[in-house]
Amino acid sequence: MDLPHHGYRATKQRARAAPPTADSVLFEDTSSATPAMNSQGYYTPGYNMAGPPNDMQGGGGVNNLFTDPMANAAMMYGSSLANQGKDMVNKEISRFMSVNKLKYFFAVDTRYVLKKLMILMFPYTHQDWEVRYHRDTPLTPRQDVNAPDLYIPTMAFITYILLAGMALGIQKRFSPEVLGLCASTALVWIIIEVLVMLLSLYLLTVHSDLSTFDLIAYSGYKYVGMIFTVLCGLLFGSDGYYVALAWSSCALMFFIVRSLKMKILPSLSSDSMGTGSSAKPQLRLYITVATAVFQPIIIYWLTSHLVR
Amino acid sequence: MAFTLYSLIQAAILCVNAVAVLHEERFLSKIGWGVDQSVGGFGDEPGIKVQLMNLVRSVRTVMRGGCPLHVYTNWLV
């Protein structure tokens, strides 16, 4: 069995029959020094151990379970069933969204996450906002700090829900239903914002390469600001809450405007195509500014009831 | 304002229903939003109104093709 040399991540326990070479670019483990060789091929230990015990029938095997041929057969059957189930699930999911595109957004490492969090909180010193490409495909977040990712928004969303539960518990207003309500409210606001952005980008025929996942990523970055605001509100009271709200709002607005400007308003940076009417660049600018202004409103709306 | 996922689904259904109810000949042509009035620009800048009309028409076409709501829209047509 041909196993690739560079290891997959330890959390990715999916064996592939023929690993495509494009994936090796995504999942080269850059944050740890030693390659995780033992995490490849979750199903291979079963096959490897099925080999030798067949030779020593009932001998002093390491694991007595595998000397029994019936248990052997049962385990191989079970693992083949699991493989079939996994393939079926993959096929169904890939009808709705491309799993490869989704994996691009989760190809992050520690260095990227730290730099991105710093940029989100203090974007004023960051110089180069251009997303770099490599032969027409955008670089993964590991190699380009400007690329959007979905790891930070997902983690920030979950952390925000936990923090909301904690804040309500401090005020003795907690019950398990409130947690679900808070989660679904925040999720619904993300969905609304992404839908409004998609609709406005479609209506203005902006031919950018912003996919749905990109928009979800940019919408989810506000949760980092929300967490910071709620924490300051809990630690320092109402004054700390408003100061942190102002700080994270300004930082987020700056971040959103600089990031989306590169994608939505390309004609302003280079020479214009000539057929663009005078209304178009203004409308695109309005979209960018409206998105930016929407962020502090949502941050205030979703956190003010937590810090009373 | 505590939104639930159910209220989002309700809002989506009401919006789709609104798009279904706007009849092509009886209403949209009267206010200048009919699809036959959209063959304006041949260039690459269709404009907001044309895009919106195309969106309304494509939503209506998708609904006529696929889902059980097509019985309701056929009654309107």
mmCIF file of C-alpha atoms in Angstrom:
data_model
loop_
_atom_site.group_PDB
_atom_site.id
_atom_site.type_symbol
_atom_site.label_atom_id
_atom_site.label_comp_id
_atom_site.label_asym_id
_atom_site.label_seq_id
_atom_site.Cartn_x
_atom_site.Cartn_y
_atom_site.Cartn_z
ATOM 1 C CA MET A 1 0.000 0.000 0.000
ATOM 2 C CA ASP A 2 1.485 3.249 -1.081
ATOM 3 C CA LEU A 3 1.415 5.647 1.819
ATOM 4 C CA PRO A 4 2.584 9.200 1.226
ATOM 5 C CA HIS A 5 5.546 10.410 3.192
ATOM 6 C CA HIS A 6 4.279 13.713 4.515
ATOM 7 C CA GLY A 7 1.712 12.961 7.133
ATOM 8 C CA TYR A 8 -1.865 13.964 7.242
ATOM 9 C CA ARG A 9 -2.960 15.764 10.339
ATOM 10 C CA ALA A 10 -3.481 13.580 13.358
ATOM 11 C CA THR A 11 -7.123 14.511 13.483
ATOM 12 C CA LYS A 12 -7.762 13.521 9.887
ATOM 13 C CA GLN A 13 -8.255 9.799 10.158
ATOM 14 C CA ARG A 14 -9.502 9.053 6.684
ATOM 15 C CA ALA A 15 -7.781 6.421 4.661
ATOM 16 C CA ARG A 16 -7.784 6.848 0.906
ATOM 17 C CA ALA A 17 -7.228 4.188 -1.654
ATOM 18 C CA ALA A 18 -5.372 6.533 -4.002
ATOM 19 C CA PRO A 19 -4.525 9.808 -2.312
ATOM 20 C CA PRO A 20 -4.710 12.621 -4.884
ATOM 21 C CA THR A 21 -1.590 14.701 -5.048
ATOM 22 C CA ALA A 22 -3.489 17.973 -4.742
ATOM 23 C CA ASP A 23 -4.336 17.149 -1.166
ATOM 24 C CA SER A 24 -0.732 16.930 -0.155
ATOM 25 C CA VAL A 25 -0.431 20.691 -0.727
ATOM 26 C CA LEU A 26 -3.353 21.325 1.583
ATOM 27 C CA PHE A 27 -2.381 19.093 4.427
ATOM 28 C CA GLU A 28 1.332 19.312 4.720
ATOM 29 C CA ASP A 29 1.860 19.521 8.442
ATOM 30 C CA THR A 30 3.821 22.738 8.902
ATOM 31 C CA SER A 31 3.322 23.361 12.560
ATOM 32 C CA SER A 32 4.933 20.261 14.003
ATOM 33 C CA ALA A 33 8.439 18.995 13.349
ATOM 34 C CA THR A 34 7.742 15.287 13.323
ATOM 35 C CA PRO A 35 5.439 13.882 10.684
ATOM 36 C CA ALA A 36 2.543 11.955 12.142
ATOM 37 C CA MET A 37 3.263 8.669 10.454
ATOM 38 C CA ASN A 38 1.123 6.583 12.728
ATOM 39 C CA SER A 39 -2.028 8.533 12.004
ATOM 40 C CA GLN A 40 -2.177 7.642 8.335
ATOM 41 C CA GLY A 41 -4.627 5.045 7.276
ATOM 42 C CA TYR A 42 -6.874 4.474 10.179
ATOM 43 C CA TYR A 43 -8.021 1.254 8.629
ATOM 44 C CA THR A 44 -4.610 -0.157 7.836
ATOM 45 C CA PRO A 45 -3.797 -1.529 11.308
ATOM 46 C CA GLY A 46 -6.729 -3.842 10.875
ATOM 47 C CA TYR A 47 -5.355 -5.144 7.615
ATOM 48 C CA ASN A 48 -1.808 -5.388 8.853
ATOM 49 C CA MET A 49 -2.727 -7.316 11.916
ATOM 50 C CA ALA A 50 -4.869 -9.663 9.896
ATOM 51 C CA GLY A 51 -1.805 -10.800 8.012
ATOM 52 C CA PRO A 52 0.635 -12.242 10.579
ATOM 53 C CA PRO A 53 -1.874 -13.984 12.867
ATOM 54 C CA ASN A 54 -2.989 -16.051 9.938
ATOM 55 C CA ASP A 55 0.496 -17.510 9.796
ATOM 56 C CA MET A 56 0.744 -18.312 13.471
ATOM 57 C CA GLN A 57 -2.534 -19.985 14.109
ATOM 58 C CA GLY A 58 -3.245 -19.810 17.792
ATOM 59 C CA GLY A 59 0.392 -19.097 18.573
ATOM 60 C CA GLY A 60 1.575 -16.521 21.051
ATOM 61 C CA GLY A 61 0.003 -13.621 19.232
ATOM 62 C CA VAL A 62 0.265 -10.125 20.613
ATOM 63 C CA ASN A 63 -3.467 -9.771 20.615
ATOM 64 C CA ASN A 64 -5.472 -12.903 21.264
ATOM 65 C CA LEU A 65 -8.491 -11.475 19.482
ATOM 66 C CA PHE A 66 -6.847 -11.627 16.092
ATOM 67 C CA THR A 67 -5.770 -15.228 16.251
ATOM 68 C CA ASP A 68 -9.413 -16.221 15.960
ATOM 69 C CA PRO A 69 -10.255 -16.376 12.237
ATOM 70 C CA MET A 70 -13.942 -15.738 12.876
ATOM 71 C CA ALA A 71 -13.227 -12.513 14.708
ATOM 72 C CA ASN A 72 -10.826 -11.665 11.910
ATOM 73 C CA ALA A 73 -13.463 -12.106 9.266
ATOM 74 C CA ALA A 74 -16.011 -10.216 11.305
ATOM 75 C CA MET A 75 -13.657 -7.300 11.760
ATOM 76 C CA MET A 76 -12.772 -7.105 8.105
ATOM 77 C CA TYR A 77 -16.437 -7.268 7.174
ATOM 78 C CA GLY A 78 -17.208 -4.511 9.638
ATOM 79 C CA SER A 79 -14.461 -2.313 8.334
ATOM 80 C CA SER A 80 -15.602 -2.814 4.745
ATOM 81 C CA LEU A 81 -19.143 -1.896 5.803
ATOM 82 C CA ALA A 82 -17.824 1.209 7.469
ATOM 83 C CA ASN A 83 -15.942 2.071 4.278
ATOM 84 C CA GLN A 84 -19.094 1.704 2.235
ATOM 85 C CA GLY A 85 -21.051 3.867 4.625
ATOM 86 C CA LYS A 86 -18.353 6.492 4.547
ATOM 87 C CA ASP A 87 -18.322 6.527 0.743
ATOM 88 C CA MET A 88 -22.076 6.867 0.620
ATOM 89 C CA VAL A 89 -22.064 9.765 3.045
ATOM 90 C CA ASN A 90 -19.324 11.451 1.063
ATOM 91 C CA LYS A 91 -21.252 11.071 -2.148
ATOM 92 C CA GLU A 92 -24.396 12.548 -0.666
ATOM 93 C CA ILE A 93 -22.597 15.477 0.885
ATOM 94 C CA SER A 94 -20.650 16.241 -2.275
ATOM 95 C CA ARG A 95 -23.915 16.706 -4.104
ATOM 96 C CA PHE A 96 -24.624 19.811 -2.024
ATOM 97 C CA MET A 97 -21.228 21.322 -1.537
ATOM 98 C CA SER A 98 -17.776 20.589 -2.755
ATOM 99 C CA VAL A 99 -15.855 19.015 0.077
ATOM 100 C CA ASN A 100 -12.526 19.953 -1.469
ATOM 101 C CA LYS A 101 -13.475 23.593 -1.460
ATOM 102 C CA LEU A 102 -14.460 23.283 2.166
ATOM 103 C CA LYS A 103 -11.165 21.632 3.052
ATOM 104 C CA TYR A 104 -9.303 24.599 1.639
ATOM 105 C CA PHE A 105 -10.824 26.758 4.343
ATOM 106 C CA PHE A 106 -9.724 24.513 7.157
ATOM 107 C CA ALA A 107 -6.123 24.154 6.088
ATOM 108 C CA VAL A 108 -4.753 26.354 8.821
ATOM 109 C CA ASP A 109 -1.941 26.157 11.280
ATOM 110 C CA THR A 110 -1.126 27.859 14.543
ATOM 111 C CA ARG A 111 0.996 30.608 13.081
ATOM 112 C CA TYR A 112 -1.758 31.629 10.698
ATOM 113 C CA VAL A 113 -4.390 31.678 13.428
ATOM 114 C CA LEU A 114 -2.286 33.858 15.700
ATOM 115 C CA LYS A 115 -1.445 36.318 12.953
ATOM 116 C CA LYS A 116 -5.035 36.477 11.785
ATOM 117 C CA LEU A 117 -6.351 37.136 15.274
ATOM 118 C CA MET A 118 -3.854 39.947 15.661
ATOM 119 C CA ILE A 119 -4.903 41.426 12.335
ATOM 120 C CA LEU A 120 -8.547 41.197 13.343
ATOM 121 C CA MET A 121 -7.930 43.085 16.537
ATOM 122 C CA PHE A 122 -5.358 45.542 15.223
ATOM 123 C CA PRO A 123 -5.480 45.831 11.440
ATOM 124 C CA TYR A 124 -3.958 49.269 11.149
ATOM 125 C CA THR A 125 -0.350 48.201 10.731
ATOM 126 C CA HIS A 126 -0.964 45.426 8.215
ATOM 127 C CA GLN A 127 0.466 46.496 4.896
ATOM 128 C CA ASP A 128 -0.355 44.042 2.176
ATOM 129 C CA TRP A 129 -3.993 43.003 1.878
ATOM 130 C CA GLU A 130 -3.821 41.207 -1.423
ATOM 131 C CA VAL A 131 -4.780 37.540 -1.533
ATOM 132 C CA ARG A 132 -1.974 35.777 -3.294
ATOM 133 C CA TYR A 133 -2.566 33.234 -6.028
ATOM 134 C CA HIS A 134 -0.560 30.323 -7.270
ATOM 135 C CA ARG A 135 -1.358 29.494 -10.898
ATOM 136 C CA ASP A 136 -4.983 30.626 -10.684
ATOM 137 C CA THR A 137 -5.785 28.848 -7.461
ATOM 138 C CA PRO A 138 -5.792 30.891 -4.298
ATOM 139 C CA LEU A 139 -3.173 29.971 -1.768
ATOM 140 C CA THR A 140 -4.257 28.117 1.307
ATOM 141 C CA PRO A 141 -4.468 29.993 4.585
ATOM 142 C CA ARG A 142 -1.243 28.340 5.715
ATOM 143 C CA GLN A 143 0.747 30.120 3.060
ATOM 144 C CA ASP A 144 -1.109 33.390 2.830
ATOM 145 C CA VAL A 145 -2.271 35.303 5.846
ATOM 146 C CA ASN A 146 -4.831 37.269 3.841
ATOM 147 C CA ALA A 147 -6.785 34.236 2.738
ATOM 148 C CA PRO A 148 -10.129 33.743 4.472
ATOM 149 C CA ASP A 149 -10.611 30.615 6.495
ATOM 150 C CA LEU A 150 -13.510 28.982 8.241
ATOM 151 C CA TYR A 151 -11.680 27.665 11.261
ATOM 152 C CA ILE A 152 -11.551 30.948 13.152
ATOM 153 C CA PRO A 153 -15.242 31.783 12.548
ATOM 154 C CA THR A 154 -16.374 28.320 13.610
ATOM 155 C CA MET A 155 -14.314 28.325 16.783
ATOM 156 C CA ALA A 156 -15.289 31.906 17.546
ATOM 157 C CA PHE A 157 -18.957 31.093 17.080
ATOM 158 C CA ILE A 158 -18.817 28.185 19.492
ATOM 159 C CA THR A 159 -16.784 30.208 21.979
ATOM 160 C CA TYR A 160 -19.301 33.018 21.730
ATOM 161 C CA ILE A 161 -22.162 30.657 22.574
ATOM 162 C CA LEU A 162 -20.275 29.299 25.573
ATOM 163 C CA LEU A 163 -19.404 32.805 26.727
ATOM 164 C CA ALA A 164 -23.031 33.863 26.376
ATOM 165 C CA GLY A 165 -24.055 30.966 28.572
ATOM 166 C CA MET A 166 -21.442 31.922 31.110
ATOM 167 C CA ALA A 167 -22.443 35.588 31.083
ATOM 168 C CA LEU A 168 -26.077 34.695 31.593
ATOM 169 C CA GLY A 169 -25.112 32.328 34.350
ATOM 170 C CA ILE A 170 -23.247 35.093 36.145
ATOM 171 C CA GLN A 171 -26.402 37.148 36.044
ATOM 172 C CA LYS A 172 -28.416 34.146 37.204
ATOM 173 C CA ARG A 173 -30.516 34.171 34.060
ATOM 174 C CA PHE A 174 -29.298 30.905 32.669
ATOM 175 C CA SER A 175 -31.320 27.968 31.464
ATOM 176 C CA PRO A 176 -30.413 25.422 28.789
ATOM 177 C CA GLU A 177 -33.027 26.743 26.371
ATOM 178 C CA VAL A 178 -31.382 30.149 26.399
ATOM 179 C CA LEU A 179 -28.205 28.631 25.029
ATOM 180 C CA GLY A 180 -30.009 27.137 22.079
ATOM 181 C CA LEU A 181 -31.883 30.369 21.490
ATOM 182 C CA CYS A 182 -28.669 32.373 21.498
ATOM 183 C CA ALA A 183 -27.020 29.936 19.110
ATOM 184 C CA SER A 184 -29.871 29.940 16.652
ATOM 185 C CA THR A 185 -30.197 33.727 16.776
ATOM 186 C CA ALA A 186 -26.543 34.185 15.937
ATOM 187 C CA LEU A 187 -26.751 31.562 13.194
ATOM 188 C CA VAL A 188 -29.822 33.196 11.675
ATOM 189 C CA TRP A 189 -28.106 36.563 11.603
ATOM 190 C CA ILE A 190 -25.150 35.039 9.771
ATOM 191 C CA ILE A 191 -27.476 33.419 7.244
ATOM 192 C CA ILE A 192 -29.356 36.673 6.708
ATOM 193 C CA GLU A 193 -26.173 38.631 6.218
ATOM 194 C CA VAL A 194 -24.713 36.119 3.778
ATOM 195 C CA LEU A 195 -27.958 36.019 1.789
ATOM 196 C CA VAL A 196 -28.190 39.797 1.609
ATOM 197 C CA MET A 197 -24.570 40.014 0.483
ATOM 198 C CA LEU A 198 -25.102 37.340 -2.173
ATOM 199 C CA LEU A 199 -28.243 39.054 -3.407
ATOM 200 C CA SER A 200 -26.610 42.456 -3.636
ATOM 201 C CA LEU A 201 -23.525 41.051 -5.364
ATOM 202 C CA TYR A 202 -25.758 39.299 -7.882
ATOM 203 C CA LEU A 203 -27.916 42.337 -8.547
ATOM 204 C CA LEU A 204 -24.953 44.552 -9.229
ATOM 205 C CA THR A 205 -23.311 41.904 -11.441
ATOM 206 C CA VAL A 206 -20.092 42.062 -9.538
ATOM 207 C CA HIS A 207 -17.910 39.418 -11.119
ATOM 208 C CA SER A 208 -15.723 38.673 -8.182
ATOM 209 C CA ASP A 209 -14.414 35.361 -7.002
ATOM 210 C CA LEU A 210 -16.160 35.629 -3.674
ATOM 211 C CA SER A 211 -17.825 32.295 -3.109
ATOM 212 C CA THR A 212 -20.449 31.565 -0.494
ATOM 213 C CA PHE A 213 -17.841 30.146 1.852
ATOM 214 C CA ASP A 214 -15.769 33.307 1.531
ATOM 215 C CA LEU A 215 -18.758 35.365 2.568
ATOM 216 C CA ILE A 216 -19.482 33.054 5.471
ATOM 217 C CA ALA A 217 -15.865 33.423 6.531
ATOM 218 C CA TYR A 218 -15.926 37.215 6.395
ATOM 219 C CA SER A 219 -19.224 37.285 8.255
ATOM 220 C CA GLY A 220 -17.888 34.985 10.905
ATOM 221 C CA TYR A 221 -14.894 37.126 11.720
ATOM 222 C CA LYS A 222 -17.090 39.442 13.734
ATOM 223 C CA TYR A 223 -17.429 36.783 16.421
ATOM 224 C CA VAL A 224 -13.841 37.400 17.441
ATOM 225 C CA GLY A 225 -14.740 41.011 18.132
ATOM 226 C CA MET A 226 -17.860 39.883 19.952
ATOM 227 C CA ILE A 227 -15.904 37.588 22.238
ATOM 228 C CA PHE A 228 -13.462 40.340 23.069
ATOM 229 C CA THR A 229 -16.298 42.752 23.786
ATOM 230 C CA VAL A 230 -18.187 40.355 26.033
ATOM 231 C CA LEU A 231 -15.027 39.469 27.940
ATOM 232 C CA CYS A 232 -14.214 43.104 28.589
ATOM 233 C CA GLY A 233 -17.788 43.714 29.591
ATOM 234 C CA LEU A 234 -17.676 40.901 32.084
ATOM 235 C CA LEU A 235 -14.308 41.854 33.494
ATOM 236 C CA PHE A 236 -14.539 45.609 33.575
ATOM 237 C CA GLY A 237 -18.246 46.334 33.761
ATOM 238 C CA SER A 238 -20.290 48.590 31.564
ATOM 239 C CA ASP A 239 -17.504 51.075 30.793
ATOM 240 C CA GLY A 240 -15.170 48.332 29.678
ATOM 241 C CA TYR A 241 -17.939 46.968 27.491
ATOM 242 C CA TYR A 242 -18.414 50.215 25.594
ATOM 243 C CA VAL A 243 -14.713 50.825 25.180
ATOM 244 C CA ALA A 244 -14.175 47.307 23.865
ATOM 245 C CA LEU A 245 -17.206 47.679 21.614
ATOM 246 C CA ALA A 246 -15.807 50.847 20.084
ATOM 247 C CA TRP A 247 -12.365 49.317 19.643
ATOM 248 C CA SER A 248 -13.493 46.082 18.031
ATOM 249 C CA SER A 249 -16.036 47.899 15.843
ATOM 250 C CA CYS A 250 -13.403 50.182 14.392
ATOM 251 C CA ALA A 251 -10.962 47.335 13.921
ATOM 252 C CA LEU A 252 -13.570 45.145 12.247
ATOM 253 C CA MET A 253 -14.821 47.915 9.984
ATOM 254 C CA PHE A 254 -11.299 48.646 8.843
ATOM 255 C CA PHE A 255 -10.601 44.968 8.297
ATOM 256 C CA ILE A 256 -13.783 44.361 6.298
ATOM 257 C CA VAL A 257 -13.379 47.428 4.130
ATOM 258 C CA ARG A 258 -9.755 46.660 3.304
ATOM 259 C CA SER A 259 -10.430 42.972 2.630
ATOM 260 C CA LEU A 260 -13.539 43.386 0.519
ATOM 261 C CA LYS A 261 -12.184 46.366 -1.351
ATOM 262 C CA MET A 262 -9.690 44.120 -3.073
ATOM 263 C CA LYS A 263 -12.376 41.757 -4.245
ATOM 264 C CA ILE A 264 -15.424 43.864 -4.982
ATOM 265 C CA LEU A 265 -13.825 47.019 -6.323
ATOM 266 C CA PRO A 266 -11.133 45.909 -8.717
ATOM 267 C CA SER A 267 -11.823 48.587 -11.260
ATOM 268 C CA LEU A 268 -10.978 51.367 -8.887
ATOM 269 C CA SER A 269 -7.470 50.167 -8.293
ATOM 270 C CA SER A 270 -6.573 49.528 -11.904
ATOM 271 C CA ASP A 271 -7.552 51.509 -14.986
ATOM 272 C CA SER A 272 -11.247 51.218 -15.716
ATOM 273 C CA MET A 273 -12.670 48.990 -18.436
ATOM 274 C CA GLY A 274 -14.451 51.877 -20.087
ATOM 275 C CA THR A 275 -17.947 50.436 -20.202
ATOM 276 C CA GLY A 276 -18.564 50.744 -16.494
ATOM 277 C CA SER A 277 -21.237 53.311 -15.879
ATOM 278 C CA SER A 278 -20.734 55.951 -13.302
ATOM 279 C CA ALA A 279 -23.269 54.394 -10.960
ATOM 280 C CA LYS A 280 -21.486 51.112 -10.605
ATOM 281 C CA PRO A 281 -18.367 51.978 -8.624
ATOM 282 C CA GLN A 282 -20.484 53.996 -6.237
ATOM 283 C CA LEU A 283 -22.889 51.152 -5.671
ATOM 284 C CA ARG A 284 -20.047 48.741 -5.077
ATOM 285 C CA LEU A 285 -18.573 51.156 -2.598
ATOM 286 C CA TYR A 286 -21.939 51.388 -0.888
ATOM 287 C CA ILE A 287 -22.064 47.625 -0.533
ATOM 288 C CA THR A 288 -18.642 47.507 1.063
ATOM 289 C CA VAL A 289 -19.392 50.348 3.434
ATOM 290 C CA ALA A 290 -22.819 48.939 4.297
ATOM 291 C CA THR A 291 -21.262 45.593 5.152
ATOM 292 C CA ALA A 292 -18.744 47.315 7.360
ATOM 293 C CA VAL A 293 -21.345 49.429 9.128
ATOM 294 C CA PHE A 294 -23.525 46.398 9.705
ATOM 295 C CA GLN A 295 -20.868 44.727 11.815
ATOM 296 C CA PRO A 296 -20.918 47.006 14.885
ATOM 297 C CA ILE A 297 -24.711 47.072 14.815
ATOM 298 C CA ILE A 298 -24.821 43.298 14.990
ATOM 299 C CA ILE A 299 -22.114 43.150 17.625
ATOM 300 C CA TYR A 300 -24.056 45.538 19.802
ATOM 301 C CA TRP A 301 -27.324 43.732 19.167
ATOM 302 C CA LEU A 302 -26.041 40.308 20.031
ATOM 303 C CA THR A 303 -23.995 41.230 23.083
ATOM 304 C CA SER A 304 -25.775 44.038 24.860
ATOM 305 C CA HIS A 305 -28.220 41.750 26.591
ATOM 306 C CA LEU A 306 -25.339 39.733 27.965
ATOM 307 C CA VAL A 307 -23.654 42.609 29.744
ATOM 308 C CA ARG A 308 -26.247 44.392 31.739
ATOM 309 C CA MET B 1 -35.020 40.105 18.782
ATOM 310 C CA ALA B 2 -34.658 36.400 19.304
ATOM 311 C CA PHE B 3 -34.704 34.724 15.916
ATOM 312 C CA THR B 4 -35.198 31.050 15.596
ATOM 313 C CA LEU B 5 -34.476 28.962 12.545
ATOM 314 C CA TYR B 6 -38.184 28.463 12.156
ATOM 315 C CA SER B 7 -38.798 32.171 11.754
ATOM 316 C CA LEU B 8 -36.140 32.241 9.046
ATOM 317 C CA ILE B 9 -37.873 29.429 7.198
ATOM 318 C CA GLN B 10 -41.188 31.266 7.571
ATOM 319 C CA ALA B 11 -39.693 34.456 6.130
ATOM 320 C CA ALA B 12 -38.157 32.537 3.235
ATOM 321 C CA ILE B 13 -41.441 30.845 2.392
ATOM 322 C CA LEU B 14 -43.300 34.136 2.503
ATOM 323 C CA CYS B 15 -40.764 35.763 0.192
ATOM 324 C CA VAL B 16 -40.972 32.914 -2.292
ATOM 325 C CA ASN B 17 -44.729 33.105 -2.126
ATOM 326 C CA ALA B 18 -44.564 36.809 -2.878
ATOM 327 C CA VAL B 19 -42.464 36.114 -5.952
ATOM 328 C CA ALA B 20 -44.951 33.474 -7.049
ATOM 329 C CA VAL B 21 -47.938 35.732 -6.641
ATOM 330 C CA LEU B 22 -46.672 38.525 -8.897
ATOM 331 C CA HIS B 23 -48.326 37.588 -12.154
ATOM 332 C CA GLU B 24 -46.471 38.247 -15.369
ATOM 333 C CA GLU B 25 -49.134 39.571 -17.699
ATOM 334 C CA ARG B 26 -51.659 41.029 -15.350
ATOM 335 C CA PHE B 27 -49.349 42.966 -13.111
ATOM 336 C CA LEU B 28 -45.672 43.134 -13.915
ATOM 337 C CA SER B 29 -46.087 44.332 -17.476
ATOM 338 C CA LYS B 30 -48.351 47.118 -16.278
ATOM 339 C CA ILE B 31 -45.662 48.588 -14.073
ATOM 340 C CA GLY B 32 -42.918 48.053 -16.581
ATOM 341 C CA TRP B 33 -41.357 45.021 -15.009
ATOM 342 C CA GLY B 34 -42.317 42.453 -17.607
ATOM 343 C CA VAL B 35 -39.623 40.253 -19.072
ATOM 344 C CA ASP B 36 -40.313 41.356 -22.629
ATOM 345 C CA GLN B 37 -39.229 44.833 -21.633
ATOM 346 C CA SER B 38 -35.815 43.749 -20.481
ATOM 347 C CA VAL B 39 -33.960 43.396 -23.769
ATOM 348 C CA GLY B 40 -32.137 46.611 -23.283
ATOM 349 C CA GLY B 41 -28.416 46.570 -22.933
ATOM 350 C CA PHE B 42 -26.441 44.096 -24.949
ATOM 351 C CA GLY B 43 -23.275 44.974 -23.141
ATOM 352 C CA ASP B 44 -21.968 43.568 -19.958
ATOM 353 C CA GLU B 45 -23.849 45.824 -17.576
ATOM 354 C CA PRO B 46 -27.459 44.669 -17.398
ATOM 355 C CA GLY B 47 -28.530 46.957 -14.588
ATOM 356 C CA ILE B 48 -30.315 46.311 -11.346
ATOM 357 C CA LYS B 49 -33.874 46.251 -12.655
ATOM 358 C CA VAL B 50 -33.094 43.728 -15.380
ATOM 359 C CA GLN B 51 -31.266 41.511 -12.911
ATOM 360 C CA LEU B 52 -34.176 41.655 -10.510
ATOM 361 C CA MET B 53 -36.668 40.774 -13.238
ATOM 362 C CA ASN B 54 -34.483 37.872 -14.326
ATOM 363 C CA LEU B 55 -34.281 36.704 -10.761
ATOM 364 C CA VAL B 56 -38.061 36.821 -10.322
ATOM 365 C CA ARG B 57 -38.631 34.971 -13.547
ATOM 366 C CA SER B 58 -36.056 32.281 -12.804
ATOM 367 C CA VAL B 59 -37.465 31.710 -9.321
ATOM 368 C CA ARG B 60 -40.886 31.292 -10.850
ATOM 369 C CA THR B 61 -39.549 28.874 -13.478
ATOM 370 C CA VAL B 62 -37.789 26.773 -10.869
ATOM 371 C CA MET B 63 -40.930 26.616 -8.812
ATOM 372 C CA ARG B 64 -43.047 25.593 -11.768
ATOM 373 C CA GLY B 65 -40.667 22.797 -12.592
ATOM 374 C CA GLY B 66 -39.898 21.154 -9.348
ATOM 375 C CA CYS B 67 -41.915 21.537 -6.211
ATOM 376 C CA PRO B 68 -45.541 21.019 -5.136
ATOM 377 C CA LEU B 69 -46.146 24.756 -5.247
ATOM 378 C CA HIS B 70 -46.499 24.525 -8.999
ATOM 379 C CA VAL B 71 -50.151 23.641 -8.648
ATOM 380 C CA TYR B 72 -50.792 26.965 -6.974
ATOM 381 C CA THR B 73 -48.897 29.019 -9.552
ATOM 382 C CA ASN B 74 -50.589 27.217 -12.436
ATOM 383 C CA TRP B 75 -53.898 28.311 -11.029
ATOM 384 C CA LEU B 76 -52.700 31.874 -11.125
ATOM 385 C CA VAL B 77 -51.438 31.590 -14.674
#
